[in-house]
Amino acid sequence: MLLLILGTALALRVYGIAWDGGYLFHPDERQIMFVVDALSFPWPPDWSVLLSPESPWNPHFFAYGSFPIYLLRIATGIVAQFKGDFRVLRQGYLLGRALSALFDVGTVYLTYRLGRKLYGKAVGLLSGGLLACAVLHIQLSHFYTVDTLLVFFVVWTVSLCVDLSRLPSWSIALPLGSVYGLALATKVSAAPLMVPISLAWVFVALRHSENVEGEVWRGRGRWFKALGGLVLTSVIALVVFVFCEPYAVLDIRSFLVDIMEEGYMARVGAGIPYTKQYIGTRAYVYPLRQTVVWAVGVPLGIAGFGGALAVLGKTVKEIAKGQWACAAEGFLPLSWGLVYFGIVGSFHTKFLRYMLPIIPFLCMWAAWLLVSVLRVPGIRRRIRNAVGVGVFILVLVPTVLYALAFMNVYRETHPWIQETAWLCRNVPPGSQIMVEHWDDPLPLVQGQGDLDCHGDYRISVFPAYHVDDEEKLATLLYRLETSDYIVLSTNRLYNTIPRLPDRYPLTSRYYELLLGEELGYELVHYVAVYPRLFGANLMNDTFSDPDLPKPHLLAQQETARCSLNLGRADESFTVYDHPKPLIFKNTGHLSREALLAQFGDIVEEFSEDAGE
């Protein structure tokens, strides 16, 4: 059964691994590939250079940890020894994605081991099975970013904390500190792992247990031993971190600048264009809903968070009774989930991938809850089994079906490739195409073969995030007059700006009029790829929040689809591997006066402001 689970997890994670045709549509993955490609390991090494910020080993990029960067650089270097024409930017992404998938399969295995360790074999197997089919894990395994590597080290660290609480010994400080150091060298957001690590050493002292060598952790000295173990773990973690990310020390200024910028982006970054989508979203509620609906699916999401609450209640009772042994084992994973979600859920920026480090534990708690239903005392066995099996099926079957439906994203050609092919075939050379800033332009800039037509067109960029004023109005009117086509590559801007009408009255009106086809532009082509199974689509709605009209062609065709509308999906969940590009053609050729009339009240406000 375990082999079947791991095999299924691997198959789901490597299926369609070249989903974007090598164009690297995920910006974080693209950045990592650029950094890896720029690294060089000269031999023999000149240590005077290597130990300085100018070193060719210095990634000069610390938004993510250096361990994933060095790992891929070493892996690509090994492959290049056997394949002379191997190039990082051309083939390295496939190797990176294979590593991402393997690390995530490792997380499935670790989750099985942790579930079995805490709650028995049945919970362990079910935990691994649920995680194998968790859609967000499947999706992020198709990118080489740092998320799957981070979660692997997070689950491993928590598992070692449970081992420590069960069998106290200073010897466990070495693997525990090493794995924690690797987690930090993957992404500094692993820092809150210090909470379960510290609690594990506290529980060591509270349990008065014996270690491997037979020494009794009793009396006043046990607290000094626990403190010594915590210090030793921290020192080992620091050493491993510096070894795997040396330029965090050697180029500490760049390291601190990047970390502070990332921290600002996450906590406050309302002024950064790609984080404005989260203005007005509710702390904790938004990431909770996105996780339940999109990351794992509603049945598993409810069971996971419900199981977490049940484990919390169980742990509180055990602590009240002084049952430290049982409390420690259940509370250590819970402490990570509570602290991490408490921090991340409060962020302004709420990328769905930020929730990945708690999903393995949600799967474990869901498995424990489902198995516990089968063991409820005081109820007739037949009734208990019937209810338990029913609940089990209601969670497991939809989770499996959701994972299979999501495979449609990688079964179909990426929407940007489809849309570029349509533009190359149907739009005459020399046409004026208006695209948006802060988004990938279509046709593809570096299209190859039949997709190489970007240079055939006159491309103009509409600065939608610039301040709404008379100059922006003049630019917009000129672009609308002179453009032949308007291409919206994703919903990045039109799904964000209209939710900020006080800040962007002009641009909000523009999107409302464009999508309502009132500016002389008609939607002539679009591509929508959704999770689909048995002909039914799980549709993410890009129009109802904010309240925007649907273009006629899209409304007509989507009405004919067999679809379940699940509402708004986090932008980062859709725009990389299954965006919905829209192409509008200028069929009305409205005059400047006619266009200006559509923005009449906005123009009056600008005139009044200018007069004041």
XYZ file of C-alpha atoms in Angstrom, residues 18-381:
364
model
C 7.230 20.166 -19.375
C 3.842 21.858 -19.145
C 5.070 25.266 -20.405
C 7.265 24.049 -23.262
C 10.380 25.433 -21.587
C 9.231 29.085 -21.636
C 9.485 29.325 -17.821
C 6.195 31.106 -17.209
C 6.612 30.997 -13.415
C 8.615 34.145 -12.545
C 10.214 32.682 -9.407
C 11.323 29.560 -11.250
C 12.631 31.727 -14.073
C 14.637 33.831 -11.611
C 16.167 30.751 -10.005
C 17.193 29.432 -13.430
C 18.886 32.746 -14.261
C 20.748 32.673 -10.938
C 21.822 29.044 -11.384
C 22.971 29.730 -14.944
C 25.097 32.666 -13.765
C 26.940 30.672 -11.081
C 30.387 29.328 -11.898
C 32.678 27.059 -9.894
C 36.222 27.884 -11.061
C 38.928 25.320 -10.448
C 41.355 25.568 -8.794
C 39.493 27.900 -6.441
C 40.876 31.320 -5.561
C 39.831 31.559 -1.932
C 40.585 35.254 -1.676
C 37.869 35.811 -4.262
C 35.515 33.049 -3.153
C 35.411 34.407 0.393
C 34.353 37.865 -0.804
C 30.992 39.235 -2.015
C 32.381 39.298 -5.581
C 32.725 35.521 -5.598
C 31.362 33.644 -8.652
C 29.718 31.347 -6.098
C 27.674 34.222 -4.679
C 24.105 33.972 -6.044
C 23.482 37.689 -5.277
C 19.890 36.622 -4.637
C 18.564 35.934 -1.150
C 14.791 36.167 -1.482
C 15.075 32.388 -1.317
C 17.762 30.333 0.372
C 20.924 29.275 -1.417
C 20.599 25.530 -0.813
C 18.072 24.937 -3.660
C 20.238 27.067 -5.974
C 23.442 25.184 -5.204
C 21.629 21.847 -5.353
C 20.406 22.503 -8.884
C 23.762 23.954 -9.949
C 25.537 20.810 -8.779
C 22.924 18.567 -10.404
C 23.122 20.396 -13.735
C 26.918 20.288 -13.567
C 26.857 16.514 -13.151
C 24.424 16.057 -16.036
C 26.516 18.359 -18.239
C 29.490 16.047 -17.774
C 27.585 13.306 -19.572
C 25.562 15.476 -21.945
C 27.766 18.058 -23.620
C 24.960 20.168 -25.111
C 23.131 20.510 -21.771
C 22.139 24.103 -20.973
C 20.554 25.298 -17.733
C 18.066 27.672 -19.341
C 17.097 25.143 -21.993
C 16.899 21.861 -20.077
C 17.795 22.640 -16.474
C 14.211 23.438 -15.559
C 13.224 19.808 -16.211
C 15.918 18.575 -13.860
C 14.780 21.118 -11.278
C 11.173 20.036 -11.555
C 12.207 16.398 -11.208
C 14.016 17.326 -7.982
C 10.962 19.253 -6.792
C 8.754 16.223 -7.451
C 11.133 13.835 -5.675
C 11.339 16.058 -2.599
C 7.549 16.212 -2.472
C 7.265 12.432 -2.734
C 9.728 12.372 0.160
C 7.313 14.601 2.074
C 4.530 12.087 1.409
C 6.723 9.373 2.908
C 7.674 11.491 5.934
C 4.008 12.330 6.526
C 3.190 8.612 6.450
C 5.965 7.955 8.980
C 4.818 10.774 11.250
C 1.169 9.704 11.122
C 2.113 6.103 11.836
C 4.412 7.175 14.675
C 1.720 9.260 16.368
C -1.516 7.455 15.597
C -0.842 4.045 14.053
C -0.391 2.422 10.663
C -3.899 3.152 9.348
C -3.558 6.886 10.003
C -0.061 6.863 8.523
C -1.172 5.269 5.266
C -4.236 7.483 4.962
C -2.119 10.588 5.713
C 0.256 9.686 2.911
C -2.602 8.876 0.541
C -4.340 12.184 1.141
C -1.124 14.161 0.718
C -0.287 12.266 -2.463
C -3.498 13.715 -3.931
C -3.241 17.225 -2.426
C -3.558 19.525 -5.438
C -1.338 22.372 -4.236
C 1.495 19.901 -3.631
C 0.970 18.471 -7.112
C 0.999 21.932 -8.673
C 4.094 23.224 -6.858
C 5.952 20.021 -7.728
C 5.629 21.129 -11.362
C 7.805 24.202 -10.608
C 11.367 24.386 -9.366
C 10.843 26.943 -6.670
C 11.734 26.307 -3.036
C 8.337 25.384 -1.641
C 8.435 21.593 -1.942
C 11.991 21.465 -0.604
C 11.024 23.652 2.336
C 8.058 21.477 3.295
C 10.192 18.329 3.117
C 12.569 19.758 5.738
C 9.703 21.151 7.826
C 7.971 17.761 8.156
C 11.304 16.042 8.806
C 12.148 18.545 11.556
C 8.794 18.104 13.285
C 9.142 14.324 13.038
C 12.563 14.500 14.711
C 11.031 16.666 17.443
C 8.540 13.875 18.139
C 11.408 11.373 18.274
C 13.213 13.601 20.763
C 10.179 13.905 23.018
C 9.798 10.133 23.011
C 13.421 9.193 23.610
C 15.468 12.064 25.066
C 19.116 12.115 24.015
C 21.648 14.775 23.142
C 22.665 12.659 20.149
C 19.464 13.636 18.335
C 20.639 17.256 18.338
C 22.867 16.498 15.339
C 20.167 15.352 12.873
C 17.610 17.776 14.305
C 19.914 20.785 14.016
C 21.148 19.702 10.591
C 17.667 19.372 9.116
C 16.585 22.667 10.680
C 19.652 24.346 9.191
C 18.780 22.966 5.759
C 15.241 24.303 6.163
C 16.605 27.774 6.945
C 19.008 27.568 3.988
C 16.001 26.788 1.802
C 13.842 29.662 3.026
C 14.097 31.773 6.166
C 10.357 31.407 6.729
C 11.322 28.096 8.369
C 12.533 30.097 11.389
C 9.347 29.398 13.443
C 10.414 25.739 13.557
C 12.345 26.861 16.613
C 9.016 26.707 18.481
C 8.445 22.908 18.180
C 12.201 22.352 18.627
C 12.181 24.329 21.884
C 8.996 22.641 23.064
C 10.485 19.228 22.347
C 13.373 19.949 24.724
C 10.932 21.343 27.295
C 8.838 18.185 27.098
C 12.040 16.168 27.550
C 12.483 17.743 30.961
C 8.802 17.469 31.847
C 8.509 13.778 31.027
C 11.368 12.593 33.295
C 12.197 9.941 30.705
C 15.305 7.820 30.212
C 17.553 8.222 27.224
C 19.425 5.665 25.188
C 22.411 5.629 27.529
C 20.177 4.990 30.536
C 20.714 8.355 32.162
C 17.653 9.518 34.041
C 16.465 13.050 33.175
C 15.219 13.790 36.671
C 15.687 16.407 39.319
C 16.807 19.970 38.825
C 19.570 18.944 36.430
C 17.149 17.826 33.743
C 16.337 21.449 32.874
C 20.026 22.263 32.383
C 20.357 19.187 30.171
C 17.336 20.263 28.125
C 18.738 23.793 27.801
C 22.084 22.371 26.756
C 20.372 20.214 24.139
C 18.509 23.232 22.757
C 21.716 25.269 22.537
C 23.537 22.400 20.840
C 20.694 22.001 18.317
C 20.766 25.741 17.574
C 24.541 25.806 17.091
C 24.428 22.849 14.687
C 21.581 24.505 12.766
C 23.602 27.720 12.473
C 26.669 25.858 11.227
C 24.660 23.955 8.596
C 22.892 27.146 7.520
C 26.174 29.017 7.036
C 27.693 26.061 5.193
C 24.722 25.872 2.776
C 24.245 29.641 2.497
C 27.718 31.080 3.148
C 27.108 34.417 1.473
C 24.448 35.219 4.031
C 27.527 35.973 6.138
C 30.109 36.863 3.488
C 27.686 39.233 1.729
C 25.578 40.046 4.745
C 24.484 43.447 3.466
C 22.832 41.989 0.360
C 21.365 39.173 2.444
C 19.762 41.552 4.940
C 18.472 43.872 2.202
C 16.790 41.000 0.335
C 15.314 39.533 3.522
C 13.949 42.908 4.637
C 12.464 43.552 1.201
C 10.767 40.150 1.227
C 9.514 40.782 4.735
C 8.118 44.163 3.747
C 6.461 42.657 0.676
C 4.800 39.965 2.784
C 3.733 42.056 5.762
C 3.010 45.503 4.363
C 3.498 45.528 0.590
C 0.227 47.154 -0.464
C 2.170 49.524 -2.704
C 3.800 46.739 -4.714
C 1.793 46.059 -7.897
C 1.652 42.272 -7.608
C 0.464 42.446 -3.986
C -2.337 44.968 -4.497
C -4.669 42.052 -5.169
C -4.741 41.470 -1.390
C -5.959 44.928 -0.419
C -9.222 44.411 1.435
C -8.769 40.668 1.950
C -9.333 39.490 5.505
C -6.466 38.164 7.576
C -6.715 34.418 8.262
C -10.099 34.137 6.534
C -8.748 34.594 3.011
C -5.899 32.030 3.231
C -8.185 29.631 5.087
C -10.826 29.754 2.362
C -8.302 29.513 -0.460
C -6.668 26.502 1.179
C -9.958 24.691 1.715
C -11.428 25.405 -1.720
C -8.396 25.307 -4.018
C -5.314 23.900 -2.295
C -6.799 20.597 -1.107
C -10.507 20.648 -1.917
C -13.448 21.323 0.380
C -13.907 17.817 1.919
C -10.238 17.385 2.818
C -9.953 21.010 3.924
C -12.857 20.708 6.336
C -11.604 17.370 7.667
C -8.062 18.728 8.056
C -8.955 21.859 9.995
C -11.623 19.945 11.914
C -9.039 17.342 12.851
C -6.648 20.097 13.967
C -9.285 21.480 16.337
C -10.003 17.981 17.661
C -6.292 17.340 18.278
C -6.040 20.702 20.044
C -8.931 19.797 22.346
C -7.423 16.377 23.028
C -4.036 17.904 23.823
C -5.499 20.473 26.238
C -7.209 17.662 28.168
C -3.985 15.647 28.331
C -2.012 18.638 29.598
C -4.679 19.329 32.221
C -4.297 15.738 33.440
C -0.497 15.990 33.461
C -0.151 13.385 30.710
C 2.925 15.017 29.216
C 3.955 12.031 27.102
C 0.753 11.973 25.078
C 0.463 15.773 25.058
C 3.976 16.247 23.691
C 3.496 13.945 20.746
C 0.246 15.508 19.624
C 1.143 19.093 20.402
C 4.489 19.344 18.604
C 3.026 19.226 15.065
C 0.145 21.375 16.263
C 2.525 23.997 17.668
C 4.129 24.386 14.244
C 0.752 24.739 12.533
C -0.566 27.272 15.043
C 2.549 29.452 15.071
C 3.124 29.332 11.338
C -0.510 30.035 10.414
C -0.639 32.698 13.118
C 2.225 34.508 11.387
C 1.444 33.877 7.718
C -2.304 34.370 8.087
C -1.714 37.917 9.343
C 0.359 38.939 6.301
C -0.898 41.494 3.828
C 0.428 39.291 1.017
C -1.317 35.926 1.086
C 0.100 33.837 -1.760
C -1.519 30.430 -1.555
C 1.881 28.699 -1.622
C 2.563 30.210 1.810
C 0.115 27.627 3.199
C 2.027 24.628 1.839
C 4.083 23.985 5.034
C 0.956 23.079 7.029
C -0.870 20.958 4.428
C 0.951 17.678 5.295
C -0.195 18.120 8.886
C -3.747 18.905 7.773
C -3.718 15.613 5.865
C -2.474 13.789 8.970
C -5.099 15.372 11.217
C -7.815 14.623 8.668
C -6.671 10.988 8.552
C -6.675 10.768 12.346
C -10.178 12.229 12.503
C -11.527 9.826 9.876
C -9.984 6.765 11.525
C -11.200 7.976 14.936
C -14.778 7.982 13.667
C -14.448 4.238 13.119
C -13.386 3.801 16.748
C -15.985 5.895 18.575
C -17.104 3.926 21.655
C -20.684 3.648 22.894
C -22.248 3.231 19.445
C -23.324 0.033 17.808
C -20.513 -1.334 15.746
